[in-house]
Short mmCIF file of C-alpha atoms and ligand atoms in Angstrom, two decimals:
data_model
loop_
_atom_site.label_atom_id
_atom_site.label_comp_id
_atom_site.label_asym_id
_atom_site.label_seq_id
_atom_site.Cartn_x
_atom_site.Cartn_y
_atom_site.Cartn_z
CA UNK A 180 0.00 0.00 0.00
CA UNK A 181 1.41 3.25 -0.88
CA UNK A 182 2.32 5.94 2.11
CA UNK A 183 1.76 9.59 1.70
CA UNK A 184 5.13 10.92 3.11
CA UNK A 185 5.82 14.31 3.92
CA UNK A 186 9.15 15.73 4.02
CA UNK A 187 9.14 19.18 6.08
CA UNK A 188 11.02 22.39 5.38
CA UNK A 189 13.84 22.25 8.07
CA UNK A 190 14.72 19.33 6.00
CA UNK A 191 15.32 21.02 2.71
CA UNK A 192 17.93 23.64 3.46
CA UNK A 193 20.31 22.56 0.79
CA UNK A 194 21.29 20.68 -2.36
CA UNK A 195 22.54 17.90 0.17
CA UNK A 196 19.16 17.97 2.31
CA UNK A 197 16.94 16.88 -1.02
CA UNK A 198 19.67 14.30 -1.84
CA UNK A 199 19.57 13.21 1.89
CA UNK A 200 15.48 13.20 1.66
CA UNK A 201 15.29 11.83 -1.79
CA UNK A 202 17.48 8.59 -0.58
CA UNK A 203 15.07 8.17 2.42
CA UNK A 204 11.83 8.38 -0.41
CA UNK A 205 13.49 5.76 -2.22
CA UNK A 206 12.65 3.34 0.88
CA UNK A 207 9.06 3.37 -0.08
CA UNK A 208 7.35 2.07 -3.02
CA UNK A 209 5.77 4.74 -5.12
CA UNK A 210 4.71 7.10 -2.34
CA UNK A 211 3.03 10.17 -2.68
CA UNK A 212 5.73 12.40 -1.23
CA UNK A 213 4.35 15.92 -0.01
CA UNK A 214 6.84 18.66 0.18
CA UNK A 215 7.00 21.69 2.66
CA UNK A 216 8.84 24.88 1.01
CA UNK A 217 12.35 25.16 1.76
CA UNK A 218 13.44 26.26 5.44
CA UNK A 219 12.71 30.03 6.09
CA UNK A 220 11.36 30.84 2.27
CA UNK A 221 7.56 31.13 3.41
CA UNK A 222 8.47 34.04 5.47
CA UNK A 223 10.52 35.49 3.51
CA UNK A 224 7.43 35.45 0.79
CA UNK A 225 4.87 36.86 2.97
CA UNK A 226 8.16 39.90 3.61
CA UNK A 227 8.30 39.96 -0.14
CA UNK A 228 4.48 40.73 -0.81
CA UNK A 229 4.41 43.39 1.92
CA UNK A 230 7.65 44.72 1.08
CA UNK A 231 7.97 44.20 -2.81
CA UNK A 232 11.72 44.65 -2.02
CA UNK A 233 13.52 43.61 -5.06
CA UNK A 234 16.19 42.37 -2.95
CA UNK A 235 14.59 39.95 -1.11
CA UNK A 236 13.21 38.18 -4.56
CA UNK A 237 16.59 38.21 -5.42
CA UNK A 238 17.03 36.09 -1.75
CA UNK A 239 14.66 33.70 -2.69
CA UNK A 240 16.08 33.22 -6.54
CA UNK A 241 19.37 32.73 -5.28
CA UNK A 242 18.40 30.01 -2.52
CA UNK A 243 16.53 27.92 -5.37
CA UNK A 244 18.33 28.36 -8.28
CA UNK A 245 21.78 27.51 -6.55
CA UNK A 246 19.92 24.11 -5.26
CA UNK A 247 18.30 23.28 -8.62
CA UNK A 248 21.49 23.85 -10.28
CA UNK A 249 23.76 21.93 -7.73
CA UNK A 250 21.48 19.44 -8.51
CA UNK A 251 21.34 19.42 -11.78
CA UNK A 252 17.55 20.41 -11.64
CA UNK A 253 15.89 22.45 -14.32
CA UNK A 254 11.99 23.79 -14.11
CA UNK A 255 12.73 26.97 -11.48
CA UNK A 256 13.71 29.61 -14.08
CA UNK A 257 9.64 29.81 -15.33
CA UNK A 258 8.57 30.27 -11.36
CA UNK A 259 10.80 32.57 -10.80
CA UNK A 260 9.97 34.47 -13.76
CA UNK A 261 6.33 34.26 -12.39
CA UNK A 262 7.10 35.69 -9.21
CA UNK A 263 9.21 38.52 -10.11
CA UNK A 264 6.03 39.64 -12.42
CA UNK A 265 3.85 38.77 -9.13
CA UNK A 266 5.74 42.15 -7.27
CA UNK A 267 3.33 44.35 -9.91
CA UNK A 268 0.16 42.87 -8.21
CA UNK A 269 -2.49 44.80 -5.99
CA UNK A 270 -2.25 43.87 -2.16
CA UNK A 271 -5.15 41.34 -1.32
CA UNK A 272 -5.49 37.97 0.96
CA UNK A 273 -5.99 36.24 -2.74
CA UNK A 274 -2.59 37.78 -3.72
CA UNK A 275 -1.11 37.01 -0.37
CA UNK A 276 -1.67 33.25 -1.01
CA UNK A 277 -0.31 33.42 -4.18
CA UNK A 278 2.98 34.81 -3.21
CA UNK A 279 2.84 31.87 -0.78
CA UNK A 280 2.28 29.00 -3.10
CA UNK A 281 6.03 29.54 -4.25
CA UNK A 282 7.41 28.27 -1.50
CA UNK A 283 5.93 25.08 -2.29
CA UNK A 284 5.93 25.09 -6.11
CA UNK A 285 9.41 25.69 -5.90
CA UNK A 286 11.22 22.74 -3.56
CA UNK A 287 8.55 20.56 -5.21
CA UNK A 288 9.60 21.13 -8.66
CA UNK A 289 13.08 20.53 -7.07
CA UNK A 290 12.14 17.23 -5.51
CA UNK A 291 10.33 15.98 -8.57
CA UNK A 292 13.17 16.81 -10.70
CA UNK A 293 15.90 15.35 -8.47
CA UNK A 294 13.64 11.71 -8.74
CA UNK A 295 13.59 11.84 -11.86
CA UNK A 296 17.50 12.25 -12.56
CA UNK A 297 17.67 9.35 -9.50
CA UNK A 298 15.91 6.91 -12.38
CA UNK A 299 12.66 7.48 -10.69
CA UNK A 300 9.23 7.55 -12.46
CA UNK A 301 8.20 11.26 -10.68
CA UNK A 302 5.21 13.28 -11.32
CA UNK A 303 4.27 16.60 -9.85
CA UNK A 304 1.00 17.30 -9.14
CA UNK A 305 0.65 20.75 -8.19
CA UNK A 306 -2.09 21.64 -5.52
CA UNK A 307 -4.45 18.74 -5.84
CA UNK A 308 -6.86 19.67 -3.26
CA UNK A 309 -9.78 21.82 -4.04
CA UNK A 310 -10.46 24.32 -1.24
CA UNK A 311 -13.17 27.02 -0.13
CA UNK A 312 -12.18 30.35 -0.57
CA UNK A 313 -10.83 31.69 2.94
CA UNK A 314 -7.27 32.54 1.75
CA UNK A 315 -4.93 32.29 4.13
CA UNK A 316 -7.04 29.56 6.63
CA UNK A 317 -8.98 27.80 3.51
CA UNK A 318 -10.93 25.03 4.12
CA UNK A 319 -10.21 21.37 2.14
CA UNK A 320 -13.34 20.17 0.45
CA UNK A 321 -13.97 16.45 0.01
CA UNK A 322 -13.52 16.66 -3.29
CA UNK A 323 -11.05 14.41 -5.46
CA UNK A 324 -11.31 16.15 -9.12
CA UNK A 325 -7.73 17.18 -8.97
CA UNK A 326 -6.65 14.29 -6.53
CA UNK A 327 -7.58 11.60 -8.56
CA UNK A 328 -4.77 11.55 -11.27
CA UNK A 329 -2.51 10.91 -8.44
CA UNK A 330 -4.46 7.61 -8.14
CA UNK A 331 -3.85 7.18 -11.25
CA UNK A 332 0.13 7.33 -11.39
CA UNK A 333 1.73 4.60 -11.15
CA UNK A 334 5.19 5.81 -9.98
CA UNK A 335 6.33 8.29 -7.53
CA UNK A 336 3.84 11.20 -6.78
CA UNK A 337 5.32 14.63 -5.89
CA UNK A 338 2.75 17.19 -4.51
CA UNK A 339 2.75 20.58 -2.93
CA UNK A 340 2.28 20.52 0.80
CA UNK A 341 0.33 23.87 2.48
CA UNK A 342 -1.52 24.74 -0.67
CA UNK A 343 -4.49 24.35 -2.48
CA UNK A 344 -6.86 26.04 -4.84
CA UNK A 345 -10.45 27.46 -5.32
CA UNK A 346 -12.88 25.85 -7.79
CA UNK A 347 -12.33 28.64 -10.34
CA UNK A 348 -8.64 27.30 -9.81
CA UNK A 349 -6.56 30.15 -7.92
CA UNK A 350 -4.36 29.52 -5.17
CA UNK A 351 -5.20 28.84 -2.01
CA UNK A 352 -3.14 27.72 1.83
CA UNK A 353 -4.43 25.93 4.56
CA UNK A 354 -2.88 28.25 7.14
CA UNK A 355 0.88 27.85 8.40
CA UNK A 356 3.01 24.63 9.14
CA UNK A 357 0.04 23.26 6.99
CA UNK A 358 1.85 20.64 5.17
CA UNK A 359 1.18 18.28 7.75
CA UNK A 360 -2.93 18.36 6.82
CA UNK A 361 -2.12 18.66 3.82
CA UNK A 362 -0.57 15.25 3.77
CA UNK A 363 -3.41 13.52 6.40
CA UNK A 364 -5.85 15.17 4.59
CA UNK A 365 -4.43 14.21 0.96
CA UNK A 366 -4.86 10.09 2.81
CA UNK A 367 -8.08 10.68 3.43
CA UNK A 368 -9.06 11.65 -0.06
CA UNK A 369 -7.35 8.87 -1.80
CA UNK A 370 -8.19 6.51 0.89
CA UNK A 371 -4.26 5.61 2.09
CA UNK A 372 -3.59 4.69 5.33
CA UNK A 373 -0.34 5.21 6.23
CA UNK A 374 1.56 8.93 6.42
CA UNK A 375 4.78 9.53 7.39
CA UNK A 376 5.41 12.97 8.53
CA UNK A 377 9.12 13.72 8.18
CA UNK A 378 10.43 16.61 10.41
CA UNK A 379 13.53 17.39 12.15
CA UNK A 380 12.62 16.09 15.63
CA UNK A 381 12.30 12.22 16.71
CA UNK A 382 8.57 12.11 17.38
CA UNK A 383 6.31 13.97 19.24
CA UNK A 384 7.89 14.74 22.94
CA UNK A 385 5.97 14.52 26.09
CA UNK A 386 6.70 18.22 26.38
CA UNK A 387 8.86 21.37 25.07
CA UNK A 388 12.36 19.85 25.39
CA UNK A 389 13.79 23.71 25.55
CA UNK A 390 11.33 23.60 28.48
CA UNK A 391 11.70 20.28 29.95
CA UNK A 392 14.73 18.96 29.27
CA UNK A 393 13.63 15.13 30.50
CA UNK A 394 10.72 15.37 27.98
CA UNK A 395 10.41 11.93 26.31
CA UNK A 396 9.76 10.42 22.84
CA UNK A 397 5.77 9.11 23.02
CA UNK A 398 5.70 5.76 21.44
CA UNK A 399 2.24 5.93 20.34
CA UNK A 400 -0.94 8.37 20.75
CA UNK A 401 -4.31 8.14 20.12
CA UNK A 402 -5.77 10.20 17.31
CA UNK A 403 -7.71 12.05 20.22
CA UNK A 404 -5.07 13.17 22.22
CA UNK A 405 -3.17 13.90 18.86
CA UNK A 406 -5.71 15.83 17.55
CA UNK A 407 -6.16 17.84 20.88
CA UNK A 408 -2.22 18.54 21.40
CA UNK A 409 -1.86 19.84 17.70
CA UNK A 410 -5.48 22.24 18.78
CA UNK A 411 -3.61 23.50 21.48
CA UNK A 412 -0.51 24.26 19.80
CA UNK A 413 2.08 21.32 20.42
CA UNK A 414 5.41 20.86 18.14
CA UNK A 415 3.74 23.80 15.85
CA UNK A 416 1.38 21.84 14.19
CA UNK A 417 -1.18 22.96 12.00
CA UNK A 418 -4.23 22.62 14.39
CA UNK A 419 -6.09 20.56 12.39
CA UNK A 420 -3.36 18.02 11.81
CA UNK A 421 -5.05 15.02 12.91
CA UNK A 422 -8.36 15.29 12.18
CA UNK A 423 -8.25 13.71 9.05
CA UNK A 424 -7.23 9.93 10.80
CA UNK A 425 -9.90 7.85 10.94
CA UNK A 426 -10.40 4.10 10.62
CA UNK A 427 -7.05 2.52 9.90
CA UNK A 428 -5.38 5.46 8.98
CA UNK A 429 -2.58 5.94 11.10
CA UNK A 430 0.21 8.56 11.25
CA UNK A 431 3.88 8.53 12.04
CA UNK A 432 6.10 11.64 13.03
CA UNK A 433 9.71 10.63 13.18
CA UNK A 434 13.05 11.84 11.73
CA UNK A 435 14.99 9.53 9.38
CA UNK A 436 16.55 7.61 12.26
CA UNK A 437 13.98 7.43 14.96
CA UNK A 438 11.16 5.00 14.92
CA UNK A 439 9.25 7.99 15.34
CA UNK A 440 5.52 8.32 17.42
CA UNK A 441 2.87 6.24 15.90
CA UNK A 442 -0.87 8.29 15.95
CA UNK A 443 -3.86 5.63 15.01
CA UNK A 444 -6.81 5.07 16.48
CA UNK A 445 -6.40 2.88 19.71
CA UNK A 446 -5.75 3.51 23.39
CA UNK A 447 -1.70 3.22 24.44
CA UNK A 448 -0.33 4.51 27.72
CA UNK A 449 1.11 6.58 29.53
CA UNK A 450 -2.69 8.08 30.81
CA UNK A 451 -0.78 11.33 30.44
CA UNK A 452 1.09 12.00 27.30
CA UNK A 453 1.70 15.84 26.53
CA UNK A 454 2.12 18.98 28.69
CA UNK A 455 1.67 22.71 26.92
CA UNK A 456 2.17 25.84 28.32
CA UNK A 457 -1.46 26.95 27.74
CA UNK A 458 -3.58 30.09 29.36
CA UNK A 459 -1.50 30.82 32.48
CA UNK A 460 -0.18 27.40 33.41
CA UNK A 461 0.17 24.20 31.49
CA UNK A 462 -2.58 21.97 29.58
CA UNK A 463 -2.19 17.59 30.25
CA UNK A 464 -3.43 16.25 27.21
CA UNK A 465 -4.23 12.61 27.76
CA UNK A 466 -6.48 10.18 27.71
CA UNK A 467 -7.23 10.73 31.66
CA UNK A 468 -7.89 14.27 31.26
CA UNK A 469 -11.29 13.90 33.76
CA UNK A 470 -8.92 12.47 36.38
CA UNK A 471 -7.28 15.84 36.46
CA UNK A 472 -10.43 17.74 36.15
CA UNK A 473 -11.80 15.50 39.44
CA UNK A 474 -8.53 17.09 41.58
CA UNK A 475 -9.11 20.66 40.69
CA UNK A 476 -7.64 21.00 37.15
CA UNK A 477 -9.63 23.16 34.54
CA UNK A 478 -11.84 21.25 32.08
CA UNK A 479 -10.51 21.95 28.18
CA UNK A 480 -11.73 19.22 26.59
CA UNK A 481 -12.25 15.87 26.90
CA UNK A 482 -8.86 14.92 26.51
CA UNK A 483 -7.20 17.78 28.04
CA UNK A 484 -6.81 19.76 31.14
CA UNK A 485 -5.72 22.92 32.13
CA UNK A 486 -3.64 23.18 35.90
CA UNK A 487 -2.01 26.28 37.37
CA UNK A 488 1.55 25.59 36.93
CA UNK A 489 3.95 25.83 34.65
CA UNK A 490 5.09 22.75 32.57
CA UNK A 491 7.56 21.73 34.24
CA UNK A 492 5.99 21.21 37.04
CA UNK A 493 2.68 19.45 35.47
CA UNK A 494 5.40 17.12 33.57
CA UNK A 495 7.18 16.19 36.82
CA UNK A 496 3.78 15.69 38.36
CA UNK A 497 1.66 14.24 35.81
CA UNK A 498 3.92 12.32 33.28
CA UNK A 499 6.99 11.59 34.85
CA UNK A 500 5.41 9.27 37.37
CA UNK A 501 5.28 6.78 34.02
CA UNK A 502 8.91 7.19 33.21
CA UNK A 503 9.63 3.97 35.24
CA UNK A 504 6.55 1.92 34.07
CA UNK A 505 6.96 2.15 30.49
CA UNK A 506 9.26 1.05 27.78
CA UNK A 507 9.86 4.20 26.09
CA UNK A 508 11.95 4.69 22.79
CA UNK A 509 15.04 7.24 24.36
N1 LIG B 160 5.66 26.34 4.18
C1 LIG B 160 4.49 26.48 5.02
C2 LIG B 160 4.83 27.24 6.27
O1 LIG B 160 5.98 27.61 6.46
C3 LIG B 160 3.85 25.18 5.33
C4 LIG B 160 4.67 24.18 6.09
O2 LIG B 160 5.89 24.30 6.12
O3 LIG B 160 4.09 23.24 6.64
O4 LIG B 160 3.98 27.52 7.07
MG1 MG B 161 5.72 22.13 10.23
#
């Protein structure tokens, strides 16, 4: 069965990062591969639109066309050509998102074309999901017009994470650090169930390591709690991450070496899994939320609870009692 993997931005930095991500694609068979824009150039695009700086498009040629041609890559030139006419457009959220779809147009046509000089049988397929109209926080719609050719390819699939477009066929995003969705929600469509979502860290950590240094790699989580950490903000995911799993979908985050966190939908322990800085102490997300709620904690949700303390302490308190009980990965 074919996985939807996504390889995220911090990844693609340089000519040797694609090479690096590339040989980890190659360790699937025919996946659909969704691609985040290269570390930092999202920002720099949304600078670009308010600024118009000529400079900074000059930033953002440079950083592509120096990987594309270490790499031997050809298909930037046209994009870049598209931009640079792009700094003549009117201000709007419409234009905003189209300065934005770059990013993603850009390290994709990069990844596609590196596959293809690795002997690979790589198609891009540019924005593939059909969305409503709310630029800059659009909605996906269940709808697999555009998706379905990707079905239909038989070899590796190279799509464009964070964006989409409208039904009269501008572009859209899906809000930031959307890549993620984009890739759960791309599984959904065409029905695959596993996704692999590449980033930089090892899985998804029982809290902010910068914050809790003894913060742990979670084995596994339940699509609830997943879906309720990425709500309230953990690891910077797009907050609608997870709602896309469902049946036997399941989702790993992982770098290239770790074995990663595995999201699907059944119960694991610890009862406790994630601590946030949330409100003006911490949020437990976990799948004894209520338990906290009973002692005094703050009802959030059903999976999450909010307690006046900061994370450290909730983590020493609530999660750390597990540390002994539990075969964890590090
Ligand atoms: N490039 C987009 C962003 O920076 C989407 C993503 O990386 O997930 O927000
Ligand atoms: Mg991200």
């Amino acid at each position: 069965m074919r996985a939807v993997v996504k390889i995220g931005g911090s990844l693609l930095r340089s000519a040797q990062h694609f090479v690096e991500a590339a040989k980890f694609l190659s360790s699937y068979e025919s996946p659909v591969v969704v691609v985040s824009a290269v570390k930092g150039v999202t920002d720099m695009l949304i600078e670009l639109y308010k600024t118009r700086y000529e400079s900074l498009y000059e930033a953002i040629r440079d950083i592509h066309v120096e990987i594309a041609k270490r790499l031997g890559v050809s298909g930037v030139e046209p994009l870049l050509k598209e931009l640079r006419a792009a700094l003549e457009l009117p201000e709007g959220p419409d234009v905003l998102d189209y300065f934005m779809s770059f990013g993603e147009r850009l390290s994709a046509t990069i990844m596609n074309g590196l596959l293809k000089r690795m002997g690979f049988d790589s198609k891009l397929f540019v924005a593939p999901i059909v969305t409503d109209d709310s630029f800059g926080n659009a909605r996906p719609l269940e709808d697999r017009s555009l998706a379905s050719e990707i079905d239909g390819h038989e070899g590796i699939a190279v799509v464009t994470g964070f964006i989409g477009r409208t039904k009269d066929g501008r572009f859209t995003t899906v809000g930031r650090g959307g890549s993620d969705y984009t890739a759960t929600f791309l599984a959904k469509l065409l029905g695959y169930r596993q996704v692999v979502l590449v980033t930089d860290s090892p899985g998804v950590m029982t809290a902010n390591p910068q914050e809790v240094p003894e913060a742990k790699i979670l084995p596994m989580m339940s699509v609830e709690e997943a879906v309720e950490a990425a709500r309230l903000g953990a690891k910077n995911f797009h907050p609608r991450t997870f709602e896309p799993v469902s049946g036997g979908m399941y989702v790993e985050v992982r770098n290239y070496w770790s074995r990663g966190t595995v999201i699907g939908n059944f119960y694991a322990p610890p009862p406790y899994k994630v601590v946030l800085r949330c409100g003006e102490g911490s949020c437990v997300v976990g799948l004894e939320a209520e338990e906290i709620v009973k002692l005094g904690g703050e009802y959030v949700s059903r999976f999450a609870a909010q307690v006046p303390m900061p994370p450290k302490w909730a983590h020493d308190l609530f999660v750390k009692p597990y540390f002994e009980k539990l075969v964890w990965i590090n």
